[in-house]
PDB file of C-alpha atoms and ligand atoms in Angstrom:
ATOM      1  CA  MET A   1       0.189  -0.049   0.015  1.00 46.00           C
ATOM      2  CA  SER A   2       1.739   3.389  -1.105  1.00 49.00           C
ATOM      3  CA  ALA A   3       0.584   6.831   0.197  1.00 55.00           C
ATOM      4  CA  SER A   4      -1.723   5.048   2.533  1.00 68.00           C
ATOM      5  CA  PRO A   5      -4.576   7.122   4.024  1.00 76.00           C
ATOM      6  CA  ILE A   6      -4.425   5.164   7.057  1.00 89.00           C
ATOM      7  CA  THR A   7      -3.363   6.821   9.849  1.00 90.00           C
ATOM      8  CA  GLU A   8      -4.252   4.470  12.983  1.00 96.00           C
ATOM      9  CA  PRO A   9      -3.774   0.825  13.800  1.00 98.00           C
ATOM     10  CA  ILE A  10      -6.484  -1.481  12.336  1.00 98.00           C
ATOM     11  CA  VAL A  11      -7.445  -3.635  14.813  1.00 98.00           C
ATOM     12  CA  PHE A  12     -10.012  -6.830  14.919  1.00 98.00           C
ATOM     13  CA  ILE A  13     -11.844  -7.499  18.169  1.00 98.00           C
ATOM     14  CA  GLY A  14     -14.947  -9.740  18.853  1.00 98.00           C
ATOM     15  CA  PRO A  15     -15.877 -12.935  20.836  1.00 97.00           C
ATOM     16  CA  MET A  16     -14.032 -16.240  20.624  1.00 95.00           C
ATOM     17  CA  ALA A  17     -13.631 -17.950  17.052  1.00 95.00           C
ATOM     18  CA  SER A  18     -15.682 -15.109  15.269  1.00 97.00           C
ATOM     19  CA  GLY A  19     -12.686 -14.805  12.659  1.00 97.00           C
ATOM     20  CA  LYS A  20     -10.519 -12.155  13.803  1.00 98.00           C
ATOM     21  CA  SER A  21      -7.125 -14.202  13.159  1.00 98.00           C
ATOM     22  CA  SER A  22      -8.146 -15.840  10.087  1.00 98.00           C
ATOM     23  CA  ILE A  23     -10.182 -12.825   8.354  1.00 98.00           C
ATOM     24  CA  GLY A  24      -7.804 -10.011   9.912  1.00 98.00           C
ATOM     25  CA  ARG A  25      -4.742 -12.115   8.345  1.00 98.00           C
ATOM     26  CA  ARG A  26      -6.781 -12.102   4.858  1.00 98.00           C
ATOM     27  CA  VAL A  27      -7.474  -8.348   4.911  1.00 98.00           C
ATOM     28  CA  ALA A  28      -3.674  -7.562   5.950  1.00 98.00           C
ATOM     29  CA  LYS A  29      -2.697  -9.858   2.707  1.00 98.00           C
ATOM     30  CA  GLN A  30      -5.535  -7.930   0.484  1.00 98.00           C
ATOM     31  CA  LEU A  31      -4.038  -4.476   1.700  1.00 97.00           C
ATOM     32  CA  GLY A  32      -0.609  -6.051   1.437  1.00 97.00           C
ATOM     33  CA  VAL A  33       0.488  -4.828   5.006  1.00 97.00           C
ATOM     34  CA  PRO A  34       1.948  -6.717   7.856  1.00 98.00           C
ATOM     35  CA  PHE A  35      -0.433  -8.811  10.365  1.00 98.00           C
ATOM     36  CA  VAL A  36       0.142  -9.463  13.642  1.00 98.00           C
ATOM     37  CA  ASP A  37      -2.122 -11.847  16.088  1.00 98.00           C
ATOM     38  CA  SER A  38      -1.650 -10.828  20.037  1.00 98.00           C
ATOM     39  CA  ASP A  39      -2.507 -14.575  20.826  1.00 98.00           C
ATOM     40  CA  LYS A  40       0.709 -15.737  18.577  1.00 98.00           C
ATOM     41  CA  VAL A  41       2.901 -12.846  20.475  1.00 98.00           C
ATOM     42  CA  PHE A  42       1.548 -14.154  23.547  1.00 98.00           C
ATOM     43  CA  VAL A  43       2.385 -17.939  23.166  1.00 98.00           C
ATOM     44  CA  ALA A  44       5.932 -17.001  21.727  1.00 98.00           C
ATOM     45  CA  GLU A  45       6.594 -14.724  24.915  1.00 98.00           C
ATOM     46  CA  HIS A  46       4.640 -16.934  27.537  1.00 98.00           C
ATOM     47  CA  GLY A  47       3.859 -20.363  25.968  1.00 98.00           C
ATOM     48  CA  VAL A  48       0.759 -22.278  25.413  1.00 97.00           C
ATOM     49  CA  ILE A  49      -2.471 -20.173  26.631  1.00 96.00           C
ATOM     50  CA  ALA A  50      -4.097 -22.815  28.031  1.00 94.00           C
ATOM     51  CA  ASP A  51      -1.465 -24.111  30.169  1.00 96.00           C
ATOM     52  CA  TYR A  52      -0.653 -20.299  31.082  1.00 97.00           C
ATOM     53  CA  PHE A  53      -4.240 -20.276  32.547  1.00 96.00           C
ATOM     54  CA  THR A  54      -3.839 -23.542  34.352  1.00 95.00           C
ATOM     55  CA  SER A  55      -0.505 -22.523  36.018  1.00 97.00           C
ATOM     56  CA  HIS A  56      -0.965 -18.674  36.585  1.00 98.00           C
ATOM     57  CA  GLY A  57      -5.162 -18.071  36.352  1.00 97.00           C
ATOM     58  CA  GLU A  58      -6.989 -15.894  34.068  1.00 96.00           C
ATOM     59  CA  GLN A  59      -5.996 -12.646  35.770  1.00 97.00           C
ATOM     60  CA  ALA A  60      -2.191 -13.370  35.429  1.00 98.00           C
ATOM     61  CA  PHE A  61      -3.226 -13.915  31.575  1.00 98.00           C
ATOM     62  CA  ARG A  62      -4.974 -10.588  31.276  1.00 98.00           C
ATOM     63  CA  ASP A  63      -2.430  -8.779  32.595  1.00 98.00           C
ATOM     64  CA  ARG A  64       0.218  -9.978  30.524  1.00 98.00           C
ATOM     65  CA  GLU A  65      -2.031  -9.873  27.619  1.00 98.00           C
ATOM     66  CA  ALA A  66      -2.513  -6.139  27.977  1.00 98.00           C
ATOM     67  CA  ASP A  67       1.412  -5.917  27.899  1.00 98.00           C
ATOM     68  CA  VAL A  68       1.430  -7.798  24.706  1.00 98.00           C
ATOM     69  CA  VAL A  69      -1.146  -5.518  23.258  1.00 98.00           C
ATOM     70  CA  GLU A  70       0.400  -2.183  24.429  1.00 98.00           C
ATOM     71  CA  ALA A  71       3.476  -3.261  22.650  1.00 98.00           C
ATOM     72  CA  LEU A  72       1.761  -4.032  19.594  1.00 98.00           C
ATOM     73  CA  LEU A  73      -0.216  -0.989  19.460  1.00 98.00           C
ATOM     74  CA  LEU A  74       3.141   1.124  20.265  1.00 98.00           C
ATOM     75  CA  GLN A  75       4.793  -0.651  17.457  1.00 98.00           C
ATOM     76  CA  SER A  76       1.905  -0.112  14.937  1.00 98.00           C
ATOM     77  CA  ARG A  77       1.850   3.525  15.848  1.00 97.00           C
ATOM     78  CA  ALA A  78       5.512   4.057  15.139  1.00 97.00           C
ATOM     79  CA  ASP A  79       5.461   2.263  11.956  1.00 97.00           C
ATOM     80  CA  LEU A  80       2.537   4.336  10.878  1.00 97.00           C
ATOM     81  CA  ALA A  81       4.671   7.357  11.726  1.00 95.00           C
ATOM     82  CA  SER A  82       7.129   6.043   8.889  1.00 95.00           C
ATOM     83  CA  GLY A  83       4.001   5.069   6.362  1.00 95.00           C
ATOM     84  CA  GLN A  84       3.605   1.481   7.071  1.00 96.00           C
ATOM     85  CA  PRO A  85       0.070   0.653   8.613  1.00 97.00           C
ATOM     86  CA  SER A  86      -0.500  -2.905   9.992  1.00 98.00           C
ATOM     87  CA  VAL A  87      -3.300  -5.018  10.998  1.00 98.00           C
ATOM     88  CA  ILE A  88      -3.659  -6.465  14.554  1.00 98.00           C
ATOM     89  CA  ALA A  89      -5.976  -9.373  15.867  1.00 99.00           C
ATOM     90  CA  LEU A  90      -6.819  -9.696  19.723  1.00 98.00           C
ATOM     91  CA  GLY A  91      -7.736 -12.440  21.631  1.00 98.00           C
ATOM     92  CA  GLY A  92     -11.327 -12.012  22.287  1.00 98.00           C
ATOM     93  CA  GLY A  93     -11.001 -11.020  25.805  1.00 98.00           C
ATOM     94  CA  ALA A  94      -8.432  -8.298  25.540  1.00 98.00           C
ATOM     95  CA  ILE A  95     -10.997  -5.664  25.560  1.00 98.00           C
ATOM     96  CA  VAL A  96     -11.692  -6.269  29.271  1.00 98.00           C
ATOM     97  CA  SER A  97      -8.697  -4.564  30.199  1.00 98.00           C
ATOM     98  CA  GLU A  98      -9.427  -1.209  30.931  1.00 98.00           C
ATOM     99  CA  ARG A  99      -5.731  -0.286  30.068  1.00 98.00           C
ATOM    100  CA  THR A 100      -6.101  -1.827  26.668  1.00 98.00           C
ATOM    101  CA  ARG A 101      -9.333   0.088  25.936  1.00 98.00           C
ATOM    102  CA  ALA A 102      -7.649   3.241  26.697  1.00 98.00           C
ATOM    103  CA  ASN A 103      -4.800   2.144  24.415  1.00 98.00           C
ATOM    104  CA  LEU A 104      -7.414   1.663  21.564  1.00 98.00           C
ATOM    105  CA  ALA A 105      -8.399   5.163  21.480  1.00 94.00           C
ATOM    106  CA  ASP A 106      -8.554   6.428  17.962  1.00 91.00           C
ATOM    107  CA  ALA A 107      -7.562   2.701  16.493  1.00 97.00           C
ATOM    108  CA  HIS A 108      -9.894   1.694  13.635  1.00 97.00           C
ATOM    109  CA  ILE A 109     -11.571  -1.071  15.070  1.00 98.00           C
ATOM    110  CA  VAL A 110     -13.001  -3.922  13.170  1.00 98.00           C
ATOM    111  CA  LEU A 111     -15.844  -5.869  15.211  1.00 98.00           C
ATOM    112  CA  VAL A 112     -16.253  -9.023  13.868  1.00 98.00           C
ATOM    113  CA  MET A 113     -19.595 -10.746  15.154  1.00 98.00           C
ATOM    114  CA  THR A 114     -21.206 -14.215  14.790  1.00 97.00           C
ATOM    115  CA  THR A 115     -23.394 -16.532  16.561  1.00 96.00           C
ATOM    116  CA  GLU A 116     -23.073 -19.472  19.087  1.00 94.00           C
ATOM    117  CA  GLU A 117     -24.680 -21.613  16.245  1.00 92.00           C
ATOM    118  CA  ALA A 118     -22.135 -20.845  13.812  1.00 94.00           C
ATOM    119  CA  VAL A 119     -19.157 -21.015  16.170  1.00 92.00           C
ATOM    120  CA  LEU A 120     -20.106 -24.327  17.943  1.00 88.00           C
ATOM    121  CA  GLY A 121     -20.830 -25.918  14.252  1.00 82.00           C
ATOM    122  CA  ARG A 122     -17.368 -25.144  12.709  1.00 80.00           C
ATOM    123  CA  SER A 123     -14.698 -24.966  15.243  1.00 69.00           C
ATOM    124  CA  ASN A 124     -12.295 -26.828  17.461  1.00 77.00           C
ATOM    125  CA  LEU A 125     -12.693 -25.064  20.468  1.00 80.00           C
ATOM    126  CA  SER A 126     -10.422 -26.835  22.799  1.00 80.00           C
ATOM    127  CA  SER A 127      -7.559 -24.592  22.768  1.00 83.00           C
ATOM    128  CA  ARG A 128      -9.483 -22.000  24.178  1.00 90.00           C
ATOM    129  CA  PRO A 129      -9.409 -22.583  27.879  1.00 89.00           C
ATOM    130  CA  LEU A 130     -12.615 -20.898  28.606  1.00 88.00           C
ATOM    131  CA  LEU A 131     -14.742 -22.966  26.060  1.00 86.00           C
ATOM    132  CA  ALA A 132     -12.880 -26.435  26.502  1.00 81.00           C
ATOM    133  CA  ASN A 133     -15.196 -28.110  28.967  1.00 82.00           C
ATOM    134  CA  ASP A 134     -18.087 -25.448  28.575  1.00 86.00           C
ATOM    135  CA  PRO A 135     -18.598 -24.736  25.086  1.00 80.00           C
ATOM    136  CA  GLY A 136     -22.275 -22.947  26.225  1.00 87.00           C
ATOM    137  CA  ALA A 137     -20.086 -20.483  27.883  1.00 92.00           C
ATOM    138  CA  TRP A 138     -19.528 -18.644  24.473  1.00 94.00           C
ATOM    139  CA  SER A 139     -22.971 -17.008  24.599  1.00 95.00           C
ATOM    140  CA  ARG A 140     -22.600 -15.922  28.401  1.00 96.00           C
ATOM    141  CA  ILE A 141     -19.117 -14.726  28.039  1.00 97.00           C
ATOM    142  CA  LEU A 142     -20.198 -12.621  25.011  1.00 97.00           C
ATOM    143  CA  ALA A 143     -23.123 -11.357  26.899  1.00 97.00           C
ATOM    144  CA  GLU A 144     -20.761  -9.894  29.520  1.00 97.00           C
ATOM    145  CA  ARG A 145     -18.386  -8.338  26.936  1.00 98.00           C
ATOM    146  CA  LEU A 146     -21.029  -7.290  24.509  1.00 98.00           C
ATOM    147  CA  PRO A 147     -21.159  -3.485  25.741  1.00 97.00           C
ATOM    148  CA  LEU A 148     -17.439  -3.286  25.403  1.00 98.00           C
ATOM    149  CA  TYR A 149     -17.268  -4.632  21.950  1.00 98.00           C
ATOM    150  CA  LYS A 150     -20.149  -2.047  20.832  1.00 97.00           C
ATOM    151  CA  GLN A 151     -18.266   0.636  22.635  1.00 96.00           C
ATOM    152  CA  LEU A 152     -15.214   0.407  20.859  1.00 97.00           C
ATOM    153  CA  ALA A 153     -16.128  -0.760  17.293  1.00 97.00           C
ATOM    154  CA  SER A 154     -15.574   1.836  14.559  1.00 97.00           C
ATOM    155  CA  ALA A 155     -17.697  -1.018  12.328  1.00 97.00           C
ATOM    156  CA  THR A 156     -19.266  -4.264  12.807  1.00 97.00           C
ATOM    157  CA  PHE A 157     -19.222  -7.247  10.147  1.00 98.00           C
ATOM    158  CA  ASP A 158     -21.149 -10.411  10.519  1.00 98.00           C
ATOM    159  CA  THR A 159     -18.992 -13.530   9.980  1.00 98.00           C
ATOM    160  CA  SER A 160     -21.614 -16.153  10.845  1.00 97.00           C
ATOM    161  CA  ARG A 161     -22.805 -16.995   6.987  1.00 96.00           C
ATOM    162  CA  LEU A 162     -20.397 -15.824   4.444  1.00 97.00           C
ATOM    163  CA  PRO A 163     -17.073 -17.448   3.463  1.00 97.00           C
ATOM    164  CA  LYS A 164     -14.093 -15.557   4.837  1.00 98.00           C
ATOM    165  CA  ASP A 165     -12.817 -14.258   1.575  1.00 98.00           C
ATOM    166  CA  GLN A 166     -15.989 -12.627   0.848  1.00 98.00           C
ATOM    167  CA  ILE A 167     -16.113 -10.800   4.415  1.00 98.00           C
ATOM    168  CA  ALA A 168     -12.438  -9.996   3.934  1.00 98.00           C
ATOM    169  CA  ASN A 169     -13.333  -8.279   0.862  1.00 98.00           C
ATOM    170  CA  SER A 170     -15.949  -6.136   2.529  1.00 98.00           C
ATOM    171  CA  ILE A 171     -13.755  -5.111   5.194  1.00 98.00           C
ATOM    172  CA  THR A 172     -10.761  -4.251   2.951  1.00 98.00           C
ATOM    173  CA  ALA A 173     -13.235  -2.416   0.757  1.00 97.00           C
ATOM    174  CA  TRP A 174     -14.284  -0.617   4.192  1.00 97.00           C
ATOM    175  CA  VAL A 175     -10.507   0.257   5.009  1.00 97.00           C
ATOM    176  CA  GLU A 176      -9.950   1.344   1.388  1.00 96.00           C
ATOM    177  CA  ALA A 177     -12.460   3.778   1.933  1.00 94.00           C
ATOM    178  CA  GLY A 178     -11.215   5.458   4.780  1.00 93.00           C
ATOM    179  CA  CYS A 179     -12.468   3.242   7.885  1.00 94.00           C
ATOM    180  CA  GLN A 180     -15.781   5.580   8.245  1.00 92.00           C
ATOM    181  CA  PRO A 181     -17.363   4.577  11.562  1.00 91.00           C
ATOM    182  CA  ASP A 182     -20.524   2.798  10.248  1.00 87.00           C
ATOM    183  CA  GLU A 183     -24.001   3.690  11.568  1.00 81.00           C
ATOM    184  CA  SER A 184     -23.894   1.369  14.811  1.00 77.00           C
ATOM    185  CA  SER A 185     -20.527   3.129  15.922  1.00 82.00           C
ATOM    186  CA  THR A 186     -21.028   4.766  19.230  1.00 75.00           C
ATOM    187  CA  ARG A 187     -18.332   7.193  17.798  1.00 63.00           C
ATOM    188  CA  ARG A 188     -20.957   8.357  15.460  1.00 54.00           C
ATOM    189  CA  ASN A 189     -24.152   7.987  17.747  1.00 42.00           C
ATOM    190  CA  GLY A 190     -26.243   6.012  15.416  1.00 37.00           C
ATOM    191  CA  HIS A 191     -28.181   3.049  15.646  1.00 37.00           C
ATOM    192  CA  ASP A 192     -27.651  -0.635  15.177  1.00 39.00           C
ATOM    193  CA  ARG A 193     -26.481  -1.838  11.844  1.00 46.00           C
ATOM    194  CA  ILE A 194     -24.353  -5.046  10.697  1.00 59.00           C
ATOM    195  CA  ASN A 195     -22.578  -4.866   7.557  1.00 66.00           C
ATOM    196  CA  ALA A 196     -21.882  -8.060   5.337  1.00 65.00           C
TER     197      ALA A 196
HETATM  198  N1  ADP B 201     -16.940 -16.917   8.001  1.00 76.16           N
HETATM  199  C1  ADP B 201     -16.657 -18.138   8.200  1.00 76.16           C
HETATM  200  N2  ADP B 201     -16.604 -18.952   7.626  1.00 76.16           N
HETATM  201  C2  ADP B 201     -16.262 -20.215   7.799  1.00 76.16           C
HETATM  202  N3  ADP B 201     -15.463 -20.618   8.764  1.00 76.16           N
HETATM  203  C3  ADP B 201     -15.070 -19.323   9.384  1.00 76.16           C
HETATM  204  C4  ADP B 201     -15.537 -18.289   9.246  1.00 76.16           C
HETATM  205  N4  ADP B 201     -14.982 -17.398  10.166  1.00 76.16           N
HETATM  206  C5  ADP B 201     -14.276 -18.047  10.953  1.00 76.16           C
HETATM  207  N5  ADP B 201     -14.336 -19.381  10.603  1.00 76.16           N
HETATM  208  C6  ADP B 201     -13.151 -20.548  11.215  1.00 76.16           C
HETATM  209  O1  ADP B 201     -13.848 -20.335  12.642  1.00 76.16           O
HETATM  210  C7  ADP B 201     -12.569 -20.896  13.494  1.00 76.16           C
HETATM  211  C8  ADP B 201     -11.912 -19.773  14.226  1.00 76.16           C
HETATM  212  O2  ADP B 201     -11.467 -18.724  13.395  1.00 76.16           O
HETATM  213  P1  ADP B 201     -10.489 -17.490  13.971  1.00 76.16           P
HETATM  214  O3  ADP B 201     -10.077 -16.505  12.844  1.00 76.16           O
HETATM  215  O4  ADP B 201      -9.407 -18.482  14.763  1.00 76.16           O
HETATM  216  O5  ADP B 201     -11.167 -16.824  15.210  1.00 76.16           O
HETATM  217  P2  ADP B 201     -11.149 -15.781  16.207  1.00 76.16           P
HETATM  218  O6  ADP B 201      -9.390 -15.393  16.137  1.00 76.16           O
HETATM  219  O7  ADP B 201     -11.846 -14.676  16.403  1.00 76.16           O
HETATM  220  O8  ADP B 201     -11.178 -16.653  17.648  1.00 76.16           O
HETATM  221  C9  ADP B 201     -11.452 -20.990  12.142  1.00 76.16           C
HETATM  222  O9  ADP B 201     -11.230 -22.406  12.133  1.00 76.16           O
HETATM  223  C10 ADP B 201     -11.787 -20.322  10.918  1.00 76.16           C
HETATM  224  O10 ADP B 201     -11.458 -21.008   9.861  1.00 76.16           O
HETATM  225  O1  S3P B 202     -12.038 -14.619  24.695  1.00 76.16           O
HETATM  226  C1  S3P B 202     -11.019 -15.029  25.521  1.00 76.16           C
HETATM  227  O2  S3P B 202     -11.115 -14.958  26.580  1.00 76.16           O
HETATM  228  C2  S3P B 202     -10.092 -15.473  24.841  1.00 76.16           C
HETATM  229  C3  S3P B 202      -9.686 -15.656  23.614  1.00 76.16           C
HETATM  230  C4  S3P B 202      -8.505 -16.402  22.774  1.00 76.16           C
HETATM  231  O3  S3P B 202      -8.549 -15.796  21.332  1.00 76.16           O
HETATM  232  P1  S3P B 202      -9.644 -15.842  20.107  1.00 76.16           P
HETATM  233  O4  S3P B 202     -10.756 -14.843  20.468  1.00 76.16           O
HETATM  234  O5  S3P B 202      -8.710 -15.558  19.270  1.00 76.16           O
HETATM  235  O6  S3P B 202     -10.120 -17.053  20.327  1.00 76.16           O
HETATM  236  C5  S3P B 202      -7.459 -16.324  23.723  1.00 76.16           C
HETATM  237  O7  S3P B 202      -7.070 -14.998  23.626  1.00 76.16           O
HETATM  238  C6  S3P B 202      -7.976 -17.137  24.818  1.00 76.16           C
HETATM  239  O8  S3P B 202      -8.183 -18.382  24.772  1.00 76.16           O
HETATM  240  C7  S3P B 202      -9.004 -16.426  25.869  1.00 76.16           C
HETATM  241 MG1   MG B 203      -7.787 -15.479  17.225  1.00 76.16          MG
END
């Protein structure tokens, strides 16, 4: 991407297994920019997430996850200053950290939203410790986090029905059009609408 109009990090948020990592990677490829996944960085620094939950507990995971996200956003903003945008996918629970939400101020935030039916029908969830023994937790956890997702989102894309490539095309087009907040974004004070 040359002479990019993008001036902020492009960040994917949303519930577990909604497509942040796989669709975020596709969007980065289509834009021709680097992609980074906060869970992958966490694993490189601290080991397997499920093992970290078992040995240190969820709060310690959230604290280290917030450190990872903070470093990624700092790096992304530094790269932007030299003209290089990037796409970041967060883990689904990263936004529960107040520090992370503060660090996301002004980012272009893509909320990928799906349904329990779609997630439980398609995914191997065992690597996600919060779901490993309790797939029904997906909806309960989403209900708790939904206000935060909505508060942060610049635009929302439904990933429950269409193929990943088609959803990625829509998101890439949204980025190339300048990441305008959609009608559901509280940044624009509108009402609910879901794209794609
Ligand atoms: N729209 C979609 N159609 C089909 N499969 C999807 C779709 N979105 C996500 N998936 C699949 O769901 C699983 C979880 O996706 P992933 O990108 O890892 O989600 P997240 O990073 O949000 O947890 C993967 O196997 C992915 O291929
Ligand atoms: O929602 C969560 O609390 C989590 C989501 C996971 O990432 P994905 O959203 O990419 O599955 C991973 O960070 C961890 O298992 C916890
Ligand atoms: Mg992921």
